[in-house]
XYZ file of C-alpha atoms in Angstrom:
708
model
C -61.191 58.913 102.760
C -62.437 57.027 99.818
C -65.268 58.158 97.608
C -68.749 57.259 98.920
C -70.047 54.189 96.923
C -73.502 53.797 95.567
C -75.498 51.317 97.312
C -77.939 48.976 96.101
C -81.781 49.274 96.887
C -82.165 47.564 99.679
C -85.499 45.441 99.151
C -84.710 42.685 102.189
C -82.037 44.005 104.119
C -83.958 47.090 105.528
C -82.936 49.615 108.357
C -85.225 47.838 110.947
C -83.591 44.405 110.139
C -80.102 46.532 110.975
C -80.926 47.819 113.624
C -82.423 44.494 114.883
C -79.241 42.442 113.962
C -76.992 44.989 115.976
C -79.005 45.282 119.015
C -79.051 42.736 121.976
C -81.983 40.664 120.801
C -80.414 39.878 117.813
C -80.822 36.287 118.321
C -84.266 36.408 118.585
C -85.336 38.552 115.981
C -86.646 36.698 112.848
C -88.119 37.995 109.543
C -91.567 36.885 109.232
C -91.539 36.207 105.108
C -89.547 34.073 103.048
C -86.588 36.144 101.013
C -84.770 34.656 97.924
C -81.320 33.574 98.896
C -79.183 35.185 96.215
C -80.719 38.809 96.462
C -80.667 38.771 100.186
C -76.982 37.993 100.517
C -75.687 40.315 98.132
C -77.236 43.000 99.701
C -76.206 41.756 103.182
C -72.652 41.751 101.723
C -73.135 45.400 100.584
C -74.360 46.361 104.081
C -71.211 44.694 105.528
C -68.534 46.664 102.845
C -70.326 49.723 103.583
C -70.097 49.384 107.260
C -74.042 49.307 107.776
C -73.152 45.813 109.679
C -70.456 44.580 111.255
C -68.975 41.319 109.569
C -69.339 38.947 112.857
C -73.336 40.260 112.855
C -73.528 38.148 109.487
C -74.207 35.005 110.950
C -77.074 36.266 113.336
C -78.459 38.068 110.142
C -78.402 34.652 108.092
C -80.114 32.811 111.106
C -82.867 35.220 111.252
C -84.168 34.365 107.870
C -85.977 31.551 105.959
C -85.035 31.388 102.035
C -87.707 31.037 99.567
C -87.942 27.498 97.977
C -87.088 28.113 94.260
C -84.917 26.647 91.847
C -81.626 27.177 93.257
C -79.628 24.288 93.860
C -76.504 25.883 95.253
C -76.298 26.175 98.799
C -75.588 29.750 100.630
C -71.809 29.295 100.390
C -71.383 28.761 96.782
C -73.506 32.056 96.355
C -71.613 33.857 98.799
C -68.261 32.766 96.888
C -69.633 34.204 93.703
C -70.584 37.561 95.471
C -67.342 38.032 97.150
C -65.418 36.924 93.993
C -67.812 39.782 92.088
C -67.180 42.338 94.753
C -63.360 41.459 94.615
C -63.114 42.303 90.969
C -64.649 45.783 91.452
C -62.177 48.487 91.040
C -64.638 51.200 92.812
C -64.142 49.342 96.288
C -61.142 50.472 97.636
C -59.393 51.791 100.840
C -61.545 51.384 103.916
C -64.353 49.840 101.601
C -61.824 47.112 100.605
C -60.334 46.653 104.020
C -63.881 45.841 105.083
C -64.421 43.118 102.307
C -61.587 41.819 103.243
C -62.445 41.362 107.098
C -65.848 40.195 105.720
C -64.404 37.485 103.412
C -62.074 36.251 106.611
C -64.968 35.955 108.654
C -67.132 34.110 106.391
C -64.138 31.602 105.771
C -63.792 31.192 109.706
C -67.336 30.908 110.452
C -67.469 28.436 107.719
C -69.790 29.793 105.452
C -67.555 29.797 102.640
C -65.500 26.985 101.947
C -61.805 28.178 101.010
C -62.123 25.939 98.199
C -64.690 27.875 96.337
C -62.689 30.994 96.851
C -59.352 29.891 95.547
C -61.454 28.325 92.138
C -63.692 31.825 91.821
C -61.362 34.843 93.282
C -58.315 36.294 91.390
C -54.946 35.884 92.631
C -54.551 39.466 94.445
C -57.463 39.007 96.289
C -57.015 35.430 97.552
C -53.229 36.904 98.599
C -55.455 39.466 100.787
C -57.821 37.094 102.431
C -54.913 35.093 103.160
C -55.888 31.986 101.082
C -52.810 31.747 99.216
C -48.969 31.681 100.289
C -47.935 33.191 96.854
C -48.425 36.913 95.803
C -50.808 37.532 93.088
C -47.918 37.833 90.417
C -45.925 34.519 91.433
C -49.612 32.732 91.945
C -50.410 33.584 87.875
C -47.273 32.607 86.836
C -47.796 29.182 88.593
C -51.202 29.003 87.577
C -49.858 29.258 83.791
C -47.304 26.469 84.340
C -49.966 23.977 85.732
C -52.353 24.766 82.883
C -49.408 24.385 80.385
C -48.403 20.853 81.890
C -52.233 19.887 82.346
C -53.452 20.866 78.736
C -50.759 21.398 76.146
C -47.845 19.021 77.163
C -48.295 16.121 75.514
C -48.236 12.925 77.454
C -48.330 10.706 74.458
C -45.042 11.249 71.869
C -46.078 11.285 68.267
C -42.694 12.716 66.826
C -39.693 10.386 66.603
C -37.152 12.623 68.066
C -39.276 13.192 71.303
C -39.011 9.735 72.614
C -36.497 8.184 70.333
C -36.031 5.043 72.064
C -39.484 3.656 72.002
C -39.831 4.256 68.561
C -36.482 3.177 67.318
C -37.376 -0.432 69.394
C -40.688 -0.611 67.566
C -39.094 0.259 63.985
C -36.427 -2.100 64.712
C -38.850 -4.953 65.565
C -41.346 -3.925 62.636
C -38.583 -4.533 60.101
C -37.368 -7.768 61.698
C -40.639 -9.429 61.172
C -41.067 -7.574 58.010
C -37.819 -8.838 56.206
C -38.283 -12.192 57.232
C -40.667 -13.813 54.690
C -40.419 -16.978 56.063
C -42.171 -15.657 59.090
C -45.810 -14.953 57.758
C -47.691 -14.956 61.280
C -47.754 -12.614 63.704
C -46.956 -14.078 66.917
C -48.461 -13.208 70.260
C -44.892 -12.252 71.738
C -44.536 -9.824 68.930
C -48.166 -8.167 69.400
C -47.326 -8.271 72.997
C -44.283 -6.284 72.368
C -45.636 -3.837 70.477
C -48.638 -3.182 72.874
C -45.490 -3.231 75.807
C -43.353 -0.392 73.619
C -46.760 1.647 73.134
C -47.666 1.527 77.046
C -44.095 1.730 78.678
C -42.905 4.602 76.440
C -46.092 6.628 76.167
C -46.176 6.607 72.137
C -48.932 7.744 70.434
C -50.911 4.725 68.720
C -52.065 6.903 65.917
C -47.983 7.593 65.219
C -47.324 3.452 65.973
C -50.027 3.121 63.069
C -48.594 5.197 60.766
C -45.081 3.715 61.362
C -46.438 0.722 60.975
C -48.124 1.330 57.533
C -44.369 2.715 56.480
C -43.079 -0.509 57.038
C -45.969 -2.417 55.419
C -45.222 -0.170 52.558
C -41.387 -1.688 52.265
C -42.390 -4.985 52.988
C -45.826 -5.435 51.183
C -45.380 -9.079 50.348
C -45.238 -9.969 54.202
C -48.865 -10.823 55.214
C -47.665 -10.214 59.034
C -48.940 -6.597 58.711
C -52.333 -8.003 58.322
C -52.509 -9.198 61.826
C -50.995 -6.143 63.217
C -53.001 -3.405 61.252
C -56.370 -4.733 63.509
C -54.813 -4.136 66.603
C -55.621 -0.150 66.223
C -59.020 1.368 65.448
C -60.758 0.680 62.033
C -62.372 4.120 61.822
C -58.768 5.797 62.253
C -57.067 3.632 59.461
C -58.975 5.660 56.347
C -57.883 8.720 58.217
C -54.263 8.397 58.661
C -53.677 6.900 55.191
C -55.507 10.156 53.875
C -53.620 12.207 56.139
C -50.291 10.605 54.090
C -52.356 11.331 50.409
C -53.015 14.968 51.440
C -49.065 15.480 52.468
C -48.312 15.277 48.761
C -51.092 17.666 48.054
C -49.804 20.776 49.521
C -48.194 23.064 47.442
C -45.083 22.864 48.742
C -44.629 19.421 48.333
C -43.761 18.924 44.749
C -42.766 15.446 44.609
C -45.361 12.672 43.395
C -47.085 10.127 45.794
C -45.098 6.920 45.876
C -46.255 3.965 44.048
C -45.773 1.785 47.403
C -48.390 4.026 49.162
C -51.365 3.402 46.161
C -50.376 0.045 46.521
C -50.585 -0.549 50.368
C -53.525 1.666 50.159
C -55.079 -1.042 47.482
C -54.117 -4.048 49.973
C -55.998 -2.834 52.409
C -59.005 -1.800 50.888
C -58.772 -5.435 49.128
C -58.344 -7.236 52.756
C -61.541 -5.014 53.992
C -59.318 -3.619 56.754
C -60.166 -0.072 55.056
C -63.350 1.141 53.205
C -63.023 2.539 49.722
C -65.365 5.409 50.427
C -63.724 6.753 53.500
C -60.671 6.683 51.878
C -61.848 7.976 48.296
C -62.811 11.295 50.000
C -59.437 12.259 50.859
C -58.042 12.104 47.402
C -57.976 14.980 44.834
C -58.826 16.213 42.775
C -62.654 16.849 42.666
C -64.555 14.467 40.113
C -66.485 17.501 38.755
C -63.530 19.578 38.213
C -61.562 16.736 36.589
C -64.530 15.957 34.591
C -64.791 19.520 33.314
C -60.937 19.842 32.489
C -61.010 16.553 30.800
C -64.120 17.244 28.620
C -62.474 20.725 27.141
C -59.464 18.247 26.219
C -61.090 15.911 24.516
C -63.251 18.529 22.567
C -60.579 20.407 21.381
C -58.889 16.599 20.071
C -61.948 15.911 18.363
C -61.966 18.853 16.753
C -58.441 18.389 15.483
C -59.422 14.531 14.237
C -62.664 15.888 12.164
C -60.338 18.211 10.449
C -58.088 15.235 8.852
C -59.133 15.360 4.920
C -60.938 18.829 4.933
C -60.378 20.650 1.538
C -58.536 23.569 1.696
C -60.797 26.066 -0.170
C -57.982 28.613 -0.343
C -55.834 26.078 -2.393
C -54.905 27.266 -5.405
C -54.889 25.034 -8.527
C -50.992 24.664 -8.832
C -51.301 23.092 -5.134
C -53.744 20.910 -6.494
C -51.388 19.939 -9.431
C -48.546 19.244 -6.984
C -50.419 17.216 -4.643
C -51.590 14.995 -7.664
C -48.324 14.547 -8.606
C -46.413 13.532 -5.479
C -46.106 10.008 -4.694
C -48.764 7.808 -3.459
C -48.458 6.420 -0.281
C -50.881 5.749 2.627
C -50.395 6.682 6.171
C -51.380 3.689 8.943
C -50.132 5.700 12.062
C -51.752 9.034 11.996
C -54.260 7.779 14.541
C -51.080 6.108 16.365
C -49.147 8.902 16.213
C -52.086 11.449 17.552
C -53.021 8.951 20.613
C -49.015 9.341 21.611
C -49.693 12.739 21.662
C -52.556 12.488 23.867
C -50.720 9.914 25.856
C -47.686 12.424 26.634
C -50.063 15.739 27.284
C -52.303 13.148 30.127
C -49.088 11.926 31.337
C -48.984 14.701 34.556
C -52.298 13.692 35.381
C -51.369 10.458 36.486
C -49.042 11.848 38.838
C -51.567 14.553 40.063
C -54.757 12.487 40.315
C -54.619 10.132 43.160
C -57.895 8.409 42.188
C -56.025 7.426 38.708
C -53.228 6.542 41.398
C -55.367 4.372 43.487
C -56.861 2.614 40.344
C -53.579 1.535 39.337
C -52.829 0.089 42.969
C -55.752 -2.031 42.491
C -54.521 -3.162 39.375
C -51.033 -3.801 40.601
C -52.809 -6.001 43.418
C -54.806 -8.011 40.730
C -57.957 -6.452 42.693
C -60.633 -6.449 39.798
C -63.539 -5.781 41.791
C -62.615 -2.437 43.587
C -60.757 -1.483 40.108
C -63.851 -1.785 38.194
C -65.584 0.799 41.118
C -63.206 3.050 40.144
C -63.470 2.482 36.382
C -66.994 3.108 36.891
C -66.589 6.746 38.532
C -64.147 7.900 36.379
C -65.659 6.523 33.291
C -65.812 10.193 32.144
C -61.550 10.485 32.193
C -61.322 7.650 30.208
C -58.407 5.941 32.335
C -57.554 3.011 30.406
C -56.173 5.350 27.933
C -52.909 6.029 30.449
C -50.036 3.400 29.550
C -49.443 2.353 33.189
C -53.262 1.617 33.794
C -53.999 -0.080 30.252
C -50.796 -2.172 30.782
C -51.915 -3.298 34.360
C -55.275 -4.167 33.150
C -53.495 -6.254 30.447
C -51.926 -8.085 33.154
C -55.362 -8.921 34.994
C -56.692 -10.076 31.670
C -53.516 -12.138 30.704
C -53.928 -13.841 34.245
C -57.603 -14.183 34.260
C -57.302 -16.205 30.761
C -54.093 -17.782 31.419
C -55.568 -21.353 32.858
C -58.195 -21.370 29.629
C -55.499 -20.226 27.031
C -53.036 -22.960 28.463
C -55.778 -25.769 28.242
C -56.259 -24.684 24.474
C -52.769 -24.571 23.563
C -51.957 -28.001 24.836
C -55.200 -29.499 23.332
C -54.475 -27.632 20.287
C -50.827 -28.922 20.011
C -52.068 -32.576 20.467
C -54.144 -32.131 18.191
C -52.257 -30.454 15.365
C -49.488 -33.621 16.515
C -51.875 -36.383 15.864
C -52.937 -34.437 12.480
C -49.382 -34.697 11.292
C -49.198 -38.263 12.301
C -52.509 -39.479 11.222
C -53.619 -40.390 14.068
C -56.922 -38.711 14.636
C -59.661 -38.665 13.111
C -61.890 -35.630 12.087
C -64.850 -35.993 14.182
C -62.372 -35.710 17.111
C -61.103 -32.717 15.707
C -64.346 -30.684 16.038
C -64.891 -31.947 19.308
C -62.433 -30.466 21.707
C -61.562 -32.672 24.908
C -61.142 -29.586 27.424
C -64.016 -27.293 28.626
C -62.931 -23.504 28.522
C -64.934 -21.164 30.835
C -63.587 -17.841 31.367
C -65.174 -16.090 34.258
C -67.629 -13.459 34.201
C -65.301 -10.614 34.769
C -63.052 -11.532 32.124
C -66.020 -9.746 29.867
C -65.997 -7.080 32.123
C -62.419 -6.317 31.578
C -62.622 -6.107 28.230
C -66.009 -3.701 27.615
C -63.608 -1.518 30.211
C -60.605 -2.035 27.859
C -62.551 -1.219 24.812
C -60.394 0.132 21.804
C -57.239 -0.110 23.372
C -56.561 -3.764 23.234
C -54.646 -2.984 20.246
C -51.562 -2.100 22.053
C -51.040 -5.644 22.812
C -52.041 -7.790 19.518
C -50.294 -10.682 21.161
C -52.860 -10.550 24.300
C -55.501 -9.746 21.232
C -55.020 -12.875 19.645
C -55.195 -14.790 22.751
C -58.553 -13.357 23.420
C -59.947 -14.318 20.225
C -58.672 -17.832 20.673
C -59.970 -18.305 24.039
C -63.502 -16.930 22.816
C -63.290 -19.384 20.055
C -62.456 -22.173 22.449
C -65.083 -20.993 25.023
C -67.798 -21.187 22.355
C -66.668 -24.861 21.421
C -66.779 -25.542 24.766
C -69.990 -24.495 25.548
C -71.748 -26.056 22.380
C -70.210 -29.291 23.856
C -71.538 -28.586 26.983
C -74.757 -27.825 25.236
C -75.421 -31.315 23.870
C -74.654 -33.031 27.508
C -76.227 -30.627 30.007
C -78.482 -28.596 27.970
C -76.830 -25.232 28.815
C -77.483 -22.761 25.861
C -74.468 -21.324 24.054
C -73.272 -18.166 25.467
C -73.276 -15.934 22.219
C -74.153 -13.034 24.464
C -70.979 -13.049 25.935
C -69.003 -13.489 22.655
C -71.236 -10.666 21.056
C -70.539 -8.335 23.880
C -66.699 -9.255 23.524
C -66.624 -8.272 19.910
C -68.773 -5.187 20.037
C -67.256 -3.604 22.849
C -63.352 -4.212 22.608
C -62.178 -6.373 19.504
C -63.933 -4.659 16.695
C -63.336 -1.121 17.760
C -59.508 -2.186 18.480
C -58.866 -3.706 15.148
C -59.430 -0.193 13.246
C -56.223 0.813 15.403
C -54.110 -1.758 14.143
C -52.095 -0.958 11.092
C -52.611 -3.314 8.351
C -52.409 -7.109 9.985
C -54.048 -9.653 8.377
C -53.329 -12.239 10.923
C -55.398 -9.973 13.556
C -58.019 -10.312 10.927
C -58.265 -14.062 10.441
C -58.425 -14.513 14.423
C -60.702 -12.271 14.709
C -62.893 -13.859 11.594
C -62.365 -17.110 13.481
C -64.571 -15.839 16.100
C -66.990 -14.112 14.105
C -67.510 -17.017 11.875
C -68.897 -19.180 14.870
C -72.192 -16.455 14.970
C -74.900 -16.391 12.594
C -75.009 -13.447 9.730
C -77.374 -11.752 11.672
C -75.567 -11.240 14.746
C -72.801 -10.539 12.961
C -74.586 -7.746 10.588
C -75.852 -6.193 13.957
C -72.269 -5.830 15.210
C -71.254 -4.229 12.115
C -74.320 -1.762 12.265
C -73.181 -0.848 15.838
C -69.675 -0.576 15.140
C -70.173 1.689 12.547
C -72.472 3.892 14.326
C -70.643 4.160 17.645
C -70.591 7.731 18.850
C -67.298 9.395 17.667
C -66.358 10.525 20.959
C -62.769 9.251 20.899
C -60.725 11.478 18.893
C -58.166 8.396 18.048
C -60.592 6.448 16.535
C -62.002 9.482 14.547
C -59.002 10.254 13.206
C -58.211 6.467 12.220
C -61.519 6.890 10.258
C -61.023 9.949 8.774
C -57.306 8.993 7.721
C -58.792 5.780 5.867
C -60.993 7.396 4.518
C -58.889 10.084 3.007
C -56.224 7.624 1.732
C -58.808 5.461 0.225
C -59.953 8.369 -1.965
C -56.548 8.862 -3.206
C -55.621 5.453 -4.049
C -58.886 5.292 -5.946
C -57.952 8.411 -7.778
C -54.930 6.367 -9.151
C -56.303 2.744 -9.374
C -55.953 1.464 -12.867
C -54.771 -1.633 -14.573
C -51.321 -0.385 -15.224
C -50.615 0.347 -11.047
C -53.366 -2.847 -9.893
C -50.695 -4.865 -7.897
C -48.888 -1.845 -6.229
C -52.162 -0.090 -5.421
C -54.152 -3.032 -5.043
C -51.954 -4.052 -2.135
C -52.363 -0.548 -0.472
C -56.165 -0.831 -0.783
C -55.593 -4.058 1.194
C -53.434 -2.645 3.659
C -55.825 0.140 4.247
C -58.835 -2.531 4.462
C -56.945 -4.936 6.910
C -56.687 -1.818 9.599
C -60.172 -0.041 9.222
C -62.232 -2.115 6.709
C -65.621 -0.537 7.337
C -64.868 2.717 6.599
C -62.400 1.731 3.632
C -64.969 -0.571 1.815
C -67.843 1.717 2.573
C -65.827 4.617 0.875
C -65.181 2.219 -2.174
C -68.486 0.951 -2.931
C -69.789 4.602 -2.776
C -67.536 5.468 -5.354
C -68.574 2.747 -7.579
C -71.541 3.382 -7.403
C -70.618 6.595 -9.018
C -68.135 5.567 -11.534
C -68.649 2.232 -13.595
C -65.353 2.593 -15.186
C -63.902 1.589 -10.928
C -65.522 -1.729 -10.945
C -62.863 -3.422 -12.790
C -60.007 -2.530 -10.889
C -61.285 -2.532 -7.788
C -62.738 -6.087 -8.211
C -59.306 -7.243 -9.097
C -57.714 -5.133 -6.410
C -59.884 -7.297 -3.945
C -58.016 -10.326 -4.382
C -56.012 -9.213 -1.421
C -58.875 -8.960 0.825
C -59.582 -11.666 4.000
C -62.705 -13.172 4.324
C -63.504 -10.830 7.278
C -63.317 -7.888 4.604
C -65.481 -10.092 2.263
C -68.104 -10.702 4.873
C -68.286 -6.879 5.500
C -68.437 -5.878 2.171
C -71.415 -7.685 1.559
C -73.053 -6.406 4.655
C -71.988 -2.739 3.263
C -74.010 -3.696 -0.074
C -77.181 -5.166 1.608
C -77.176 -1.935 3.463
C -76.718 0.372 0.402
C -79.248 -1.712 -1.275
C -81.726 -1.188 1.547
C -80.935 2.610 2.104
C -84.000 4.465 1.589
C -84.219 8.146 -0.179
C -83.012 7.054 -3.476
C -84.922 5.932 -6.803
C -84.147 2.575 -8.015
C -85.978 3.733 -11.038
C -85.317 6.287 -13.583
C -87.625 8.782 -14.502
C -88.853 6.990 -17.397
C -90.278 4.131 -15.245
C -88.313 1.560 -17.403
C -84.630 1.756 -16.785
C -83.011 1.229 -13.435
C -80.865 3.633 -11.602
C -77.179 4.426 -12.496
C -76.531 3.446 -8.986
C -78.088 0.380 -8.804
C -76.667 -0.910 -12.010
C -73.398 -0.065 -11.116
C -73.836 -1.916 -7.695
C -75.343 -4.814 -9.035
C -72.358 -5.056 -11.872
C -69.614 -4.534 -8.910
C -71.344 -7.237 -6.856
C -71.646 -9.390 -9.832
C -68.451 -9.382 -11.038
C -66.909 -9.924 -7.365
C -68.508 -13.101 -6.985
C -67.231 -14.507 -10.607
C -63.950 -13.581 -9.398
C -63.860 -14.598 -5.803
C -65.735 -17.836 -4.831
C -65.562 -17.444 -1.259
C -68.551 -15.017 -0.558
C -71.298 -16.226 1.329
C -74.634 -15.523 -0.694
C -77.013 -16.776 1.904
C -77.662 -13.587 3.255
C -78.207 -11.940 -0.154
C -80.480 -14.403 -1.172
C -82.621 -13.977 2.359
C -82.626 -10.020 1.832
C -84.032 -10.296 -1.734
C -86.623 -13.021 -0.852
C -87.949 -10.390 1.850
C -88.182 -7.646 -0.447
C -90.185 -10.206 -2.741
C -92.564 -10.719 -0.177
C -93.038 -6.825 -0.027
C -93.639 -6.593 -3.770
C -90.427 -5.060 -4.549
C -88.353 -6.865 -7.251
C -86.035 -4.463 -8.345
C -83.193 -6.154 -6.371
C -83.220 -9.242 -8.650
C -80.934 -7.354 -10.975
C -77.948 -8.578 -8.548
C -78.941 -12.192 -9.166
C -79.108 -11.543 -12.839
C -75.167 -10.861 -12.917
C -74.349 -13.287 -10.271
C -75.879 -16.386 -12.005
C -72.438 -17.347 -14.057
C -70.839 -17.277 -10.449
C -69.485 -21.062 -9.746
C -70.698 -20.709 -6.248
C -74.405 -19.315 -7.137
C -76.365 -22.377 -7.964
C -74.817 -24.286 -4.823
C -75.822 -21.699 -2.604
C -78.982 -21.308 -4.348
C -79.449 -25.219 -3.792
C -78.197 -24.966 -0.012
C -80.443 -22.248 0.708
C -83.898 -23.910 -1.254
C -83.308 -27.051 0.946
C -83.118 -24.813 4.227
C -85.997 -22.535 3.368
């Protein structure tokens, strides 16, 4: 005998109701008030399980009630199925009670109160076997259910691994390789597209895996444009994710191979063609920008500290050490900055392999996509990406391609003019008026701004840029006469300030480059030139290579000036010129500062300056005028009668220089002195006092008076 069950509190199935349902007048009995369906059915089932009511009397009980109109949308069969499933899981219902529950359930099914489908979806396997709603035992039915669920939920209907459906993928790869290797076939026929769709449908191939294979074939045959017509067959929203997953594979710790360059190339091609959005792909690339910027910032700070230590005096050195240094043979070092640059490039070499964003930038440069490359240059500006050799050479290739047509026109016309001049077949007026028009695109100047001081790595391209700028100025000047277009000096000024002048100080002693850049600077008025010199010198020294070049030039200049004399003028004078060719601003400023302090150095320095170029003379005059205008120094001694020593030395130096070298342009110096006279300051007239014997002094003065 099973233990007695604790029945629920009956609220609607009362003893009176049970007595009426058991009696002969059950069909006529009615419960006067509406009752809630779930509670009434629950109490009715418990009464049947406890034996208070036989199962065949349940129909009469249901006919005697009216259910309340509440928010219950289920019918009575669904509620009964839930109650039966709940009671079937109750382990306390056993023995005779269990038998009554089984009989009650069978009665409900036979009388159509519960649909068999509801029991099969809600009851346990063992209970279904007991109520004869399953032909299999509980354990067998459970195993069958696991197999069916596995087939429905876990077994893939589309194959995404090559070994799962080798025939379909083999046909696909064969087709893509055939159309990809045939460079003569640049258009995807409708038959090819139809075959790919048929393979996906017939072999149940995963479309995302098919797209991945298309990308791999595109990586093998990037020059075939047929893939641009195949890729739009797949959803555009999936393209960036699938390509991003390919990049993420190489980010795993157990993968020690770098990202193939071909993958960066096809990514750049897809972004360039508009098939993938750059921002969607950028999110999948590593490392994080903030982490990379922080790491590179500490690296640059360390290199700047190394550069600032160049030329520092060792206070711990003994007198013997200093004497040994003085006895050493004098040499100049033009390659210290370049050696530091090589060390930096070698130290940063692994970065180009680990930083996928730099690799994508290199991919854009390889496909000549400047628009997206410029976006990455701006985003990664704090990493100084141009410092990497691969990226720098890629940028050079784009610059070369951009100016190729303009430079070809310049070369043809220049060759024609030179040949006609040699044969005396052209007059001077036609030489000054070019028969060609050179108008570089706006992106050319953007490229130069990005290139910065690293144009020194290709002196041939440096000279081409200078010649194109000269031709651009001449063409624009010619167009201004005919169409009224203003001369684009702002573009030329931007190119000089952002690229050409910073690159000059990293080119070791090349007078030809000085002449080329002077050919561009000479086209500008001296006001613009001097502003460029000032900005060039006052640039924030955030580049350790540029800082090392300046520090080395300053150190070597001071060492040469200590030994410079009349006896060794030829040897040391050439060394001074070499230093000035490489870094004119730093070298000439150091020399002028020494001349102001030591009068005996004036004659040797003036003699050594015969090896300078016209660019260096122009920079020297800017430095002299700047030193004259520099505040914070007294121009008159304490007696109020005699000029200060530094001003006398500077005036004497400038007078001797003008007497010996006749290519000096004195117009800007006259303008400065006139401006000082207008302010009531006349001490700078001492410069004219020592210059008046210069041959070009009177000619320049007369020319200036006529202009004024």
